PDB file of C-alpha atoms in Angstrom:
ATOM      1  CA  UNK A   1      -3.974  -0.192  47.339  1.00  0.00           C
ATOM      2  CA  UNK A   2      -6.021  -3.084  46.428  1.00  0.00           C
ATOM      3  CA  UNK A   3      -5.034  -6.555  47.646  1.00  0.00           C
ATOM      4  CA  UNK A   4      -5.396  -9.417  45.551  1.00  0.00           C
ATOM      5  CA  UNK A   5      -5.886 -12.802  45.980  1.00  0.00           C
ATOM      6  CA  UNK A   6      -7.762 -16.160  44.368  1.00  0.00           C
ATOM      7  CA  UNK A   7      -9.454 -19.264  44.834  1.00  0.00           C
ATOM      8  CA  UNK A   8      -7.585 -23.156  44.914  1.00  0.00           C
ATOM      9  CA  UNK A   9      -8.293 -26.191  42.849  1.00  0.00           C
ATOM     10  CA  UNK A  10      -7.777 -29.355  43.851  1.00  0.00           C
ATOM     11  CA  UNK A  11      -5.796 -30.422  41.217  1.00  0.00           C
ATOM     12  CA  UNK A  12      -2.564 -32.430  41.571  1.00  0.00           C
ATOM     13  CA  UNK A  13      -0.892 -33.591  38.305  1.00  0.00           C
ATOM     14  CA  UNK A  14       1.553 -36.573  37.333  1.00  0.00           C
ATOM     15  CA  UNK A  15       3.258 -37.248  34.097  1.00  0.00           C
ATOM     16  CA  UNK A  16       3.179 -34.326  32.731  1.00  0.00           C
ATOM     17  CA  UNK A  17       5.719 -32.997  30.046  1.00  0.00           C
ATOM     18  CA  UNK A  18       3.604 -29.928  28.455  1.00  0.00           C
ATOM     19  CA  UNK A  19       5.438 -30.271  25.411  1.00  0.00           C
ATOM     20  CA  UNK A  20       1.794 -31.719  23.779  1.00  0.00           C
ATOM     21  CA  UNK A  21      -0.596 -30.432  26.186  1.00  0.00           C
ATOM     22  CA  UNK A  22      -1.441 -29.788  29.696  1.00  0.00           C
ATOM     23  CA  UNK A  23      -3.257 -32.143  31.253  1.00  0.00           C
ATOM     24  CA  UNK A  24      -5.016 -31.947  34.921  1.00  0.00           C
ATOM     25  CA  UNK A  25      -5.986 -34.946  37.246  1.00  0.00           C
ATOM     26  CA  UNK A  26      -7.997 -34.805  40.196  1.00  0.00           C
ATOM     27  CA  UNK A  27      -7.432 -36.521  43.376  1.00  0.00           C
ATOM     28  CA  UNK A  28     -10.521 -37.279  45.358  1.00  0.00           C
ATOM     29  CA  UNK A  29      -8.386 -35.974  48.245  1.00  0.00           C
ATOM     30  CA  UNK A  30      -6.620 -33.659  47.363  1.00  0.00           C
ATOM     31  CA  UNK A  31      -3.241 -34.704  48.317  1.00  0.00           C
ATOM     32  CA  UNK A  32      -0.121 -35.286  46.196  1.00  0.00           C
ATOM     33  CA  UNK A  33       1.915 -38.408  47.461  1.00  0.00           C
ATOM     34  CA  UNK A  34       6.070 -39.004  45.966  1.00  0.00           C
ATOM     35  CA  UNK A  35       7.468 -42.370  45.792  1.00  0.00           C
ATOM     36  CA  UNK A  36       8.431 -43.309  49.309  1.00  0.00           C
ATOM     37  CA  UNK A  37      11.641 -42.080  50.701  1.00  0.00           C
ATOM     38  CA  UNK A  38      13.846 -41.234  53.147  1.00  0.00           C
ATOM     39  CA  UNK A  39      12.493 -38.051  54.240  1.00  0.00           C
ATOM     40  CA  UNK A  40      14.600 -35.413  55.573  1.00  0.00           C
ATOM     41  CA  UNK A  41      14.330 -33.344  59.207  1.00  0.00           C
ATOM     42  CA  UNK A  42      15.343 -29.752  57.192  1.00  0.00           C
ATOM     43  CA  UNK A  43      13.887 -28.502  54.387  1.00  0.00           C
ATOM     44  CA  UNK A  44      15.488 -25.286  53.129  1.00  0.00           C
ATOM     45  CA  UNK A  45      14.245 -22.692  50.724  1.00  0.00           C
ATOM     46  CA  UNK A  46      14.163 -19.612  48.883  1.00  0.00           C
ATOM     47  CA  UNK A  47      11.678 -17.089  48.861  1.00  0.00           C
ATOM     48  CA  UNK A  48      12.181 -14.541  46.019  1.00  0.00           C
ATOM     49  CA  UNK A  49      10.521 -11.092  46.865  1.00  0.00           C
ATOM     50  CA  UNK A  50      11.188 -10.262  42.903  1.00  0.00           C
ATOM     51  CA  UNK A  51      10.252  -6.824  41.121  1.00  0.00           C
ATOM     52  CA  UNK A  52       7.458  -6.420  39.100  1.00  0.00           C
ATOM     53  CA  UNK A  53       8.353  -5.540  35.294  1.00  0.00           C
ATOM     54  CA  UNK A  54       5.868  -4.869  32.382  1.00  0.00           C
ATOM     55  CA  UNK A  55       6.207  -8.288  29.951  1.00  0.00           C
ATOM     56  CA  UNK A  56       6.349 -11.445  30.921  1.00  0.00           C
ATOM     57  CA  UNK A  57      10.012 -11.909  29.620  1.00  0.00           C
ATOM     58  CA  UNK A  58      11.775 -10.002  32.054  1.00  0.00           C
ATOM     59  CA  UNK A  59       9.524 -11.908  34.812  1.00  0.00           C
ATOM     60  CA  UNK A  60      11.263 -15.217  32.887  1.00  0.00           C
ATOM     61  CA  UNK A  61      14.626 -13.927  32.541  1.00  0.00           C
ATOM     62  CA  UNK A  62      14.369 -12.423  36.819  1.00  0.00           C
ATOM     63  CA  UNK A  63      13.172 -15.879  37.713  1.00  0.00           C
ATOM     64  CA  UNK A  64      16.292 -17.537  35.424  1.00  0.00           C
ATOM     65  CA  UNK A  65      18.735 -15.725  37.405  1.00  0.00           C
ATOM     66  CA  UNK A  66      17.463 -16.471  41.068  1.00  0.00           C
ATOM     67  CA  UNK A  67      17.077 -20.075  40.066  1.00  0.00           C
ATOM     68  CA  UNK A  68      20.573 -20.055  38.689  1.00  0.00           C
ATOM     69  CA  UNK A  69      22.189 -18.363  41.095  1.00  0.00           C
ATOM     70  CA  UNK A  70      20.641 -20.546  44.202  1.00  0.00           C
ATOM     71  CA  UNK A  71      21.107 -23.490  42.197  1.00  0.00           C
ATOM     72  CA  UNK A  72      25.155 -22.591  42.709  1.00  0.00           C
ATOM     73  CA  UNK A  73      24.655 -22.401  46.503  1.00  0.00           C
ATOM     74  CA  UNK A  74      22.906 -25.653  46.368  1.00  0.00           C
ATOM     75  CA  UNK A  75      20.173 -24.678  47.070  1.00  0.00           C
ATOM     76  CA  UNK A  76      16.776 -27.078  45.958  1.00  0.00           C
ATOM     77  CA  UNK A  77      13.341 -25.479  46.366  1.00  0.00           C
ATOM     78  CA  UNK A  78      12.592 -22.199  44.717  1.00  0.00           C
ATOM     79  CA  UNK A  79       8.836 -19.550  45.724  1.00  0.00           C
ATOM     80  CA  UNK A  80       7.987 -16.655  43.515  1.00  0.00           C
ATOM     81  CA  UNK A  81       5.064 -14.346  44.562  1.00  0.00           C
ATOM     82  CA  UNK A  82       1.216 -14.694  43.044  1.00  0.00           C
ATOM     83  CA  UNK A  83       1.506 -14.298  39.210  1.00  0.00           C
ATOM     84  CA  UNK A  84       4.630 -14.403  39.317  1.00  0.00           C
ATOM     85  CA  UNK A  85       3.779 -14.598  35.573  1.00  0.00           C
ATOM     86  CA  UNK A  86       3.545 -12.741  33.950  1.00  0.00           C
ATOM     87  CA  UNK A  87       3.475  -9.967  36.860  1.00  0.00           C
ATOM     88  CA  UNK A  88       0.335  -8.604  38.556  1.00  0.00           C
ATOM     89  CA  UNK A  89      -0.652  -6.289  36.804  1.00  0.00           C
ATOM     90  CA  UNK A  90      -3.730  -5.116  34.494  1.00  0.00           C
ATOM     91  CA  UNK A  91      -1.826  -6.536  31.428  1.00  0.00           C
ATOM     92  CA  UNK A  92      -2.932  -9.810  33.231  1.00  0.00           C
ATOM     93  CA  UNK A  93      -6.361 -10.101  31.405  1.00  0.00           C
ATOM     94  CA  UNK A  94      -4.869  -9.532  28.041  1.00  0.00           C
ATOM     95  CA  UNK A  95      -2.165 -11.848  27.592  1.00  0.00           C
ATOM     96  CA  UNK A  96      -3.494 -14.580  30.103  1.00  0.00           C
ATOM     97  CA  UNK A  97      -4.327 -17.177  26.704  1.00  0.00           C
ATOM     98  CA  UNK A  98      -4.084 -20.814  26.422  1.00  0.00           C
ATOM     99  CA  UNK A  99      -1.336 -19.981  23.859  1.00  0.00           C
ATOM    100  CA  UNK A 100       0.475 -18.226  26.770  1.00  0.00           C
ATOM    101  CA  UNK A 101      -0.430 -20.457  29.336  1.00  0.00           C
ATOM    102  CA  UNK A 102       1.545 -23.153  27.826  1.00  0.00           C
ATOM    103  CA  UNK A 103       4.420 -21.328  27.035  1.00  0.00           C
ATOM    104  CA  UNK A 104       4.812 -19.860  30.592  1.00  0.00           C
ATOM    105  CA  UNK A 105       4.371 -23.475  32.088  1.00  0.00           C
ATOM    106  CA  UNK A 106       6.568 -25.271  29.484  1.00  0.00           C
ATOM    107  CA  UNK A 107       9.707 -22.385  30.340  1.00  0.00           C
ATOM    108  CA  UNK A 108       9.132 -23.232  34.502  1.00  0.00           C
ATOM    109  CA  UNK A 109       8.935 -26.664  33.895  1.00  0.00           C
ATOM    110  CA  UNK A 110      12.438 -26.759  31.453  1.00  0.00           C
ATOM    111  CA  UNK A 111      13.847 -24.194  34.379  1.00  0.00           C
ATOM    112  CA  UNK A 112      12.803 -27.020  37.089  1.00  0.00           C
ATOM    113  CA  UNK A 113      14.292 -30.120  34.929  1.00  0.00           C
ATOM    114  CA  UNK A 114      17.312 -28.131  33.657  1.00  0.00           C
ATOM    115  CA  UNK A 115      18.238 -27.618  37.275  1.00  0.00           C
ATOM    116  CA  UNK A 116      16.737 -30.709  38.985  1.00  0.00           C
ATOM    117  CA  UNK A 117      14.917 -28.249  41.780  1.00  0.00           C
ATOM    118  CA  UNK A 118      11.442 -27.448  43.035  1.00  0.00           C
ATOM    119  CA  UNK A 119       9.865 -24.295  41.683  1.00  0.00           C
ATOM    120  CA  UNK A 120       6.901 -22.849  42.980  1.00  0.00           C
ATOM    121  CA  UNK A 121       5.532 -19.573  41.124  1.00  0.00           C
ATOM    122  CA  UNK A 122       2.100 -18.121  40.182  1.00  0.00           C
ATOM    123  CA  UNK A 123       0.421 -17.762  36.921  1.00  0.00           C
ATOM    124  CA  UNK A 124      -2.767 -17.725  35.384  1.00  0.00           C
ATOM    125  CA  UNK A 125      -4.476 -21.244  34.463  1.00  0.00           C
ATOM    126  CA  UNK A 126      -6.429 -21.015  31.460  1.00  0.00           C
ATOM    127  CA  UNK A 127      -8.839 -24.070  31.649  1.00  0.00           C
ATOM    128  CA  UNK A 128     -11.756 -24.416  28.095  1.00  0.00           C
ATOM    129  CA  UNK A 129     -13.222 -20.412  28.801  1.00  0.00           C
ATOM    130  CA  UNK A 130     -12.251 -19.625  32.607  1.00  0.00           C
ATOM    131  CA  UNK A 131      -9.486 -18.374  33.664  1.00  0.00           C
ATOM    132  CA  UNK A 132      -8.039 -18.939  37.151  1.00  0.00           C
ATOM    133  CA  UNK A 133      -4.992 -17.221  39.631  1.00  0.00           C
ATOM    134  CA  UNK A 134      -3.226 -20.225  39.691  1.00  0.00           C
ATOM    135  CA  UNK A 135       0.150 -21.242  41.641  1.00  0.00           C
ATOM    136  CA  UNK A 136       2.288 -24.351  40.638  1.00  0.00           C
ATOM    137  CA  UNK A 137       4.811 -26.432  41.910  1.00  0.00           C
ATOM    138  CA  UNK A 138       7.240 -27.784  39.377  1.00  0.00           C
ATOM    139  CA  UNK A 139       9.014 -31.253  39.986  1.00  0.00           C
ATOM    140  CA  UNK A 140      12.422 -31.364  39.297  1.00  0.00           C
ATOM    141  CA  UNK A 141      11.724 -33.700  36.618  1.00  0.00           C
ATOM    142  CA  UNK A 142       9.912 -30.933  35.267  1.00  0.00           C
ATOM    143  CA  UNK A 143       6.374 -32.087  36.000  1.00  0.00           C
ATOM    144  CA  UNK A 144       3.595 -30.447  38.223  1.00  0.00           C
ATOM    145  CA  UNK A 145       3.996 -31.668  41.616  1.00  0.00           C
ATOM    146  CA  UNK A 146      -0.107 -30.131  42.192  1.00  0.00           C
ATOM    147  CA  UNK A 147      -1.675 -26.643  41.759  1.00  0.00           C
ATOM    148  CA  UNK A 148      -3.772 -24.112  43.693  1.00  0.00           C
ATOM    149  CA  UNK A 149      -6.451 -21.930  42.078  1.00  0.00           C
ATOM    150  CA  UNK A 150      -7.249 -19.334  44.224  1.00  0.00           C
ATOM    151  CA  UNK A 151     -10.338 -19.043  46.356  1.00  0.00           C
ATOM    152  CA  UNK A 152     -10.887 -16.260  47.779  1.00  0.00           C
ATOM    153  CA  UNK A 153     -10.918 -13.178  44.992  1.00  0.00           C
ATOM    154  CA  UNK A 154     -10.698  -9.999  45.563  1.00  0.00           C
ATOM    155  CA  UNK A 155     -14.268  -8.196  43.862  1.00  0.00           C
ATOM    156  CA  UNK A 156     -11.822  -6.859  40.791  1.00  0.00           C
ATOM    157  CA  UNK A 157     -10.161 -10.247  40.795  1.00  0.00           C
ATOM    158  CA  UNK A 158     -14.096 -11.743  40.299  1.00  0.00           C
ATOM    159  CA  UNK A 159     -14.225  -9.787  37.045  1.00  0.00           C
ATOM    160  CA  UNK A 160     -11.945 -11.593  35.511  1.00  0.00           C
ATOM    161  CA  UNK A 161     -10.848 -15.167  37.145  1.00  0.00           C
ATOM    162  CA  UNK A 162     -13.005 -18.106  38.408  1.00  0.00           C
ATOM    163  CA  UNK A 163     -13.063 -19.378  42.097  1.00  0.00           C
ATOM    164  CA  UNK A 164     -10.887 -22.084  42.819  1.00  0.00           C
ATOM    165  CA  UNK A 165     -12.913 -25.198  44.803  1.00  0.00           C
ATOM    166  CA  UNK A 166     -10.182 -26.776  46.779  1.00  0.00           C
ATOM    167  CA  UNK A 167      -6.746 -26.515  48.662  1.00  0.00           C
ATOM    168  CA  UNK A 168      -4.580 -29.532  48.526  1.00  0.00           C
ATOM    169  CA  UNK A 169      -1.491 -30.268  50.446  1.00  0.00           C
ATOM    170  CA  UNK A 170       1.940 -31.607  49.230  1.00  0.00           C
ATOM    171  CA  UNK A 171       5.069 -33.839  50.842  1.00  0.00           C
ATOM    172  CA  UNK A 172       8.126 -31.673  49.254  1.00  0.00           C
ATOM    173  CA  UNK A 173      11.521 -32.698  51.356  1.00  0.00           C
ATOM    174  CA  UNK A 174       9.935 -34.368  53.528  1.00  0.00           C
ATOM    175  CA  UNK A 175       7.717 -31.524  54.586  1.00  0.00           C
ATOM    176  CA  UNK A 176       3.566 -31.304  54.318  1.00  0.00           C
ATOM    177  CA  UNK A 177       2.673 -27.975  53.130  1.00  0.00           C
ATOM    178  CA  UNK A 178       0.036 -26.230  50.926  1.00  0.00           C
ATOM    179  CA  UNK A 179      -0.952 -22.600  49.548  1.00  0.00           C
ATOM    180  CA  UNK A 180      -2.698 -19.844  50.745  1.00  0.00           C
ATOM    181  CA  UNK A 181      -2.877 -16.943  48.104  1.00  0.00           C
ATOM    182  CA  UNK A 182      -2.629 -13.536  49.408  1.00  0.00           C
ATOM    183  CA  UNK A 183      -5.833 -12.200  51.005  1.00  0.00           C
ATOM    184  CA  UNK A 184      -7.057 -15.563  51.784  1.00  0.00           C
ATOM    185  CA  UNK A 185      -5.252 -15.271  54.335  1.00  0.00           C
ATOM    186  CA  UNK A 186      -8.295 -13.587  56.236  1.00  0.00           C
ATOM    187  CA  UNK A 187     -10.262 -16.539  55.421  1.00  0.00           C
ATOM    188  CA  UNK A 188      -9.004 -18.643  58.341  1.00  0.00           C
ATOM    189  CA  UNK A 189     -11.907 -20.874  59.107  1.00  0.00           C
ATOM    190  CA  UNK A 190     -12.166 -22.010  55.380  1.00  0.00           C
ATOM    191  CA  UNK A 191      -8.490 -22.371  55.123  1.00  0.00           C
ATOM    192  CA  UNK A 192      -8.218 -24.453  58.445  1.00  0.00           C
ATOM    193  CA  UNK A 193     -11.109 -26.432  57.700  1.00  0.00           C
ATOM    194  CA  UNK A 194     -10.035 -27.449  54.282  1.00  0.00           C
ATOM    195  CA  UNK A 195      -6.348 -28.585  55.787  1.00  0.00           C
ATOM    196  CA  UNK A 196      -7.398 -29.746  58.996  1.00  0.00           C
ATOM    197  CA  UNK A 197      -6.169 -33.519  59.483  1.00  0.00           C
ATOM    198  CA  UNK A 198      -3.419 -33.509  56.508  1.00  0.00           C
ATOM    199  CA  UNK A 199      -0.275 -32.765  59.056  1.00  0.00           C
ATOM    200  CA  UNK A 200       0.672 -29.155  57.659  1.00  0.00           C
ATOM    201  CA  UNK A 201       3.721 -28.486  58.899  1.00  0.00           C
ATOM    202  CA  UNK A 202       4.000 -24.920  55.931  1.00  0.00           C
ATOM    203  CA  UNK A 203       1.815 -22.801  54.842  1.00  0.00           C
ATOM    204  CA  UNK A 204       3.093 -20.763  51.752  1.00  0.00           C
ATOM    205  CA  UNK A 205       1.498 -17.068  51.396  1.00  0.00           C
ATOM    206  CA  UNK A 206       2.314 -15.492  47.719  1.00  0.00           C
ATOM    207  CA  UNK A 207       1.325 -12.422  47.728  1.00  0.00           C
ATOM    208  CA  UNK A 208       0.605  -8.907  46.446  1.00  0.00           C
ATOM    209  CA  UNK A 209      -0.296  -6.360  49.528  1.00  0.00           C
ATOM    210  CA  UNK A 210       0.228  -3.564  49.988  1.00  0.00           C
ATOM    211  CA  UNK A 211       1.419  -2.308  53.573  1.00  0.00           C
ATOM    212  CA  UNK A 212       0.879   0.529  55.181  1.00  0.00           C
ATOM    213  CA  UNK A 213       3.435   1.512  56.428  1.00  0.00           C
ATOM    214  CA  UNK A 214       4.424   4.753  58.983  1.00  0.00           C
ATOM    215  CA  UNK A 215       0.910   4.297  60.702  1.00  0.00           C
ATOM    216  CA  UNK A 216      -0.004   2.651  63.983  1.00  0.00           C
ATOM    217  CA  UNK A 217      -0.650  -0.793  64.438  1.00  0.00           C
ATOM    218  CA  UNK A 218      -4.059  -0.291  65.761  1.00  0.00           C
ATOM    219  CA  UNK A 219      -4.953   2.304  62.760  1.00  0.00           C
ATOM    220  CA  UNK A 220      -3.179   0.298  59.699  1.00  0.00           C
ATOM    221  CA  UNK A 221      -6.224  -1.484  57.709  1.00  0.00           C
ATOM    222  CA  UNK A 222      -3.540  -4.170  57.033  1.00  0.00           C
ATOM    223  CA  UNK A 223      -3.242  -5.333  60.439  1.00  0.00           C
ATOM    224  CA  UNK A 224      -5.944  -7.885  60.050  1.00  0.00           C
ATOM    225  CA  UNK A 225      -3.592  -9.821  58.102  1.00  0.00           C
ATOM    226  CA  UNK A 226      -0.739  -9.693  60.459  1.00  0.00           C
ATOM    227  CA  UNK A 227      -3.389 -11.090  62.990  1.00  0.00           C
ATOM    228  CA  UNK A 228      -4.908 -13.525  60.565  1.00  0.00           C
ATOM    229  CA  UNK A 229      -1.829 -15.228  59.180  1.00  0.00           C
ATOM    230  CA  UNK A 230      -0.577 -15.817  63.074  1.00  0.00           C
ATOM    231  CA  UNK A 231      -3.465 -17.163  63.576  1.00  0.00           C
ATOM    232  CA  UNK A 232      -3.460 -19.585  60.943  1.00  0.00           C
ATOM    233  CA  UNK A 233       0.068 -20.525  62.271  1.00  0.00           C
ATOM    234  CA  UNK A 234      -0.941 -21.123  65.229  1.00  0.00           C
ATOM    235  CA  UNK A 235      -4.271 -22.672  64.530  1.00  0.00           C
ATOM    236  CA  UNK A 236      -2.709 -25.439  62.239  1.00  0.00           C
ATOM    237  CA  UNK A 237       0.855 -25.531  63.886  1.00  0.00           C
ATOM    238  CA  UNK A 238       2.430 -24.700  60.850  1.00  0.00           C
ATOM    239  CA  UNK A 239       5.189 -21.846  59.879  1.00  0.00           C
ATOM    240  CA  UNK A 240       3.643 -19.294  57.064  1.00  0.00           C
ATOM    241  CA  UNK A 241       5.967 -18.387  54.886  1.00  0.00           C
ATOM    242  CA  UNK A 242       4.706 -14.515  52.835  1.00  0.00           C
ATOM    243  CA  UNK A 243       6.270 -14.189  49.489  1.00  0.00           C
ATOM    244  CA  UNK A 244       5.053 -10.672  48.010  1.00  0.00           C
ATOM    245  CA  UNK A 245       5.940  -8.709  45.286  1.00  0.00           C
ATOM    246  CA  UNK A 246       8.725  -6.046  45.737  1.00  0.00           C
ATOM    247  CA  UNK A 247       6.505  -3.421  43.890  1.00  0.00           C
ATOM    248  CA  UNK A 248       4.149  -2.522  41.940  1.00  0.00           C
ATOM    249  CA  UNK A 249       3.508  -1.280  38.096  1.00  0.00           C
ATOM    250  CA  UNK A 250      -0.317  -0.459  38.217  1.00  0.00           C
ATOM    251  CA  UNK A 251       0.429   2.777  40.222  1.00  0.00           C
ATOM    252  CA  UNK A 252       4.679   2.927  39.947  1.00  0.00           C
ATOM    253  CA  UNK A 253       4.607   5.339  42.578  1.00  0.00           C
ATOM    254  CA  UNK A 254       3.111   3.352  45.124  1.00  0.00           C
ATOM    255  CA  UNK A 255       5.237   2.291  48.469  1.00  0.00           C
ATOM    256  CA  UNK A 256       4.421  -0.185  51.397  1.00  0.00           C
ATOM    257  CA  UNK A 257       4.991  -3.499  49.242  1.00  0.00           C
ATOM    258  CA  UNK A 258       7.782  -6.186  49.937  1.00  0.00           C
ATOM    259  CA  UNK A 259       8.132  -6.843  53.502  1.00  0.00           C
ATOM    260  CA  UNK A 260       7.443 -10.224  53.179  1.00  0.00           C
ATOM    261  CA  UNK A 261       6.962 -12.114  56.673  1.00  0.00           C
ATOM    262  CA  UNK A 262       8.061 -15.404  58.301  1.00  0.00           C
ATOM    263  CA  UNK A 263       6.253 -16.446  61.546  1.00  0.00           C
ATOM    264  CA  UNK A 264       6.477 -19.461  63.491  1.00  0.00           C
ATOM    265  CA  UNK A 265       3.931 -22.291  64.035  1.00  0.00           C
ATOM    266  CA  UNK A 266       3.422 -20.600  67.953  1.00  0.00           C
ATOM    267  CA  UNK A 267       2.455 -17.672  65.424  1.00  0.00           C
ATOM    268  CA  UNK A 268       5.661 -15.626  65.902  1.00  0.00           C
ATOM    269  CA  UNK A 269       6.712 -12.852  63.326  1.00  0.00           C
ATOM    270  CA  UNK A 270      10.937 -13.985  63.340  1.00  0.00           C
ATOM    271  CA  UNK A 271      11.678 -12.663  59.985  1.00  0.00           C
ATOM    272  CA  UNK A 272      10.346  -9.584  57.527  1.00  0.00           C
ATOM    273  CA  UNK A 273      12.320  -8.688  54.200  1.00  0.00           C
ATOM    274  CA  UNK A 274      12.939  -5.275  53.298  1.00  0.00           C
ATOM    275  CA  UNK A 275      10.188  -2.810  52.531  1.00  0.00           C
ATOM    276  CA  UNK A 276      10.093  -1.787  48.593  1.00  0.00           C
ATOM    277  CA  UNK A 277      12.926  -3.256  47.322  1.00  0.00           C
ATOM    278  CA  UNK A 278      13.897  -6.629  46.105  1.00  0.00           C
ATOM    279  CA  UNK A 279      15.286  -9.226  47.716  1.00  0.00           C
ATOM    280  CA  UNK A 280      15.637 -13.192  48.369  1.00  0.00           C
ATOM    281  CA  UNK A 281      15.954 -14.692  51.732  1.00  0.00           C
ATOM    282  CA  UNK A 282      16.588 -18.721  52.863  1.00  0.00           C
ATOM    283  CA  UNK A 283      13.975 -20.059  55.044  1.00  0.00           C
ATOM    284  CA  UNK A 284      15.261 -23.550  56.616  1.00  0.00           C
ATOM    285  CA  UNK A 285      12.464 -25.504  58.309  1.00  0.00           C
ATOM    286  CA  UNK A 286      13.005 -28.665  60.886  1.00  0.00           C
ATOM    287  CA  UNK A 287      11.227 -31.109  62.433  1.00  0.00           C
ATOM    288  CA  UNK A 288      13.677 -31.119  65.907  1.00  0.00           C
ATOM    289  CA  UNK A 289      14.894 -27.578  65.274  1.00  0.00           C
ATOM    290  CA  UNK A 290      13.294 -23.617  65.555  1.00  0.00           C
ATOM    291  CA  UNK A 291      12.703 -22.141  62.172  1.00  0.00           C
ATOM    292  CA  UNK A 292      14.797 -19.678  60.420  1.00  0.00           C
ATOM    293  CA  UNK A 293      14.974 -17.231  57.902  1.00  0.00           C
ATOM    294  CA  UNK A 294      18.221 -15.398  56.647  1.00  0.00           C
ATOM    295  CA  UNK A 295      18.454 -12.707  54.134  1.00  0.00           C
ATOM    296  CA  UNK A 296      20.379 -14.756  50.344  1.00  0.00           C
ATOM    297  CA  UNK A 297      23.354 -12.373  48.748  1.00  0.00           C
ATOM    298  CA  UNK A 298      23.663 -12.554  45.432  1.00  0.00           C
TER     299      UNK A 298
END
């Protein structure tokens, strides 16, 4: 199976409503500051291994109902996997519009303001003529808290999206993180180079990989990403944090995708989700404690 993956704009945007239009500013550095507060030593999370569906609709109404139903355990910060609308999937280059674009943005930023939480979630930025694999964070005032456009495409990717330039990092409770989208993850000296110095402390991995599974570790062709995203752990001392798609709708049959991984910033696998199935798990990351990751119930 092919993995995907993209290329990251430094692009962090404030006051923005998309009810008019969607407006972009760039910071020279790449770095997305909130009004000073008290931060927090825990920031908890959930990561939403979702199913892939054809139409972007279901992909609203599935993200709706994780939102909603962590909202009701309190919980604050939401991830969805790369294009998480409106799915991965070849559909992608014919409905990714500017008309579309600000519809899917406008219903994740309403979902973020209704419910006063963080949502991260992938979709594809449609900037003048290019199009880019794009992943957002949504305020919970409903504005972008900064973007990624992926860097590193896959050769299909390159047929259709643009190269990202830049990979900024974010304070969200308290917590530095920033993006890494899906086989970039094998890019470790760019990635490292381009976060070096900003006090990472996450690394989020959307995703859509397939594993292959029921083969040795030394024969899998996947294994270079198991080695490559502890490394990147361990090279920035920061947790990584997989979300990937539960399956696939390009080749139904397909198995070997979910299985999404948490390792530790000494580069430790301590959690994986179920293989092939969907499923939501609560990652809770401290500054004094060890990091953990617990499967949700809905």
């Amino acid at each position: 199976m092919e993995i995907h993956s993209g290329k990251t704009f430094d692009v962090c945007v404030s006051s923005c409503r998309f009810r008019m239009s969607i407006l972009a500013m760039k910071f020279s550095h790449g770095y997305y500051a909130p009004p000073k507060e008290l931060k927090s030593e825990n920031m908890k999370f959930l990561v939403a291994q979702i199913r892939m569906e054809l139409g972007a609709e279901k992909q609203i109404q599935t993200i709706q109902q994780v939102v909603k139903k962590g909202v009701e355990t309190g919980q604050r910060v939401f991830v969805f996997p790369e294009l998480a609308l409106p799915g991965f999937n070849r559909e992608v280059v014919n409905i990714s519009s500017k008309e579309n674009h600000v519809i899917w943005t406008q219903t994740l930023s309403e979902l973020a303001s209704s419910h006063q939480v963080y949502v991260f979630a992938g979709l594809p930025r449609v900037d003048s003529s290019s199009v880019y694999n794009s992943f957002y964070c949504f305020k919970p005032d409903g504005e972008i808290a900064c973007l990624w456009d992926k860097i590193g495409l896959t050769e299909s990717e390159q047929c259709f999206f643009q190269h990202g330039d830049s990979r900024p990092a974010i304070e969200i409770e308290g917590m530095t993180l920033s993006v890494v989208l899906c086989r970039e993850i094998l890019d470790v000296r760019e990635v490292t180079d381009s976060l070096s110095g900003k006090g990472v402390e996450l690394v989020l991995w959307p995703s859509y990989i397939g594993w292959n599974l029921g083969e040795t570790e030394q024969l899998r062709s996947d294994a270079a990403y198991y080695h490559e995203a502890k490394e990147l752990a361990k090279t920035l001392g920061a947790a990584v944090v997989q979300c990937n798609w539960a399956n696939g709708t390009n080749v139904p049959e397909a198995t070997g995708l979910g299985g999404s991984i948490v390792i530790s910033k000494e580069g430790d696998e301590i959690y994986h989700a179920p293989y092939d199935q969907p499923a939501v798990f609560e990652v809770t990351l401290s500054k004094t404690e060890e990091l953990m990751a617990k499967p949700f119930s809905f």
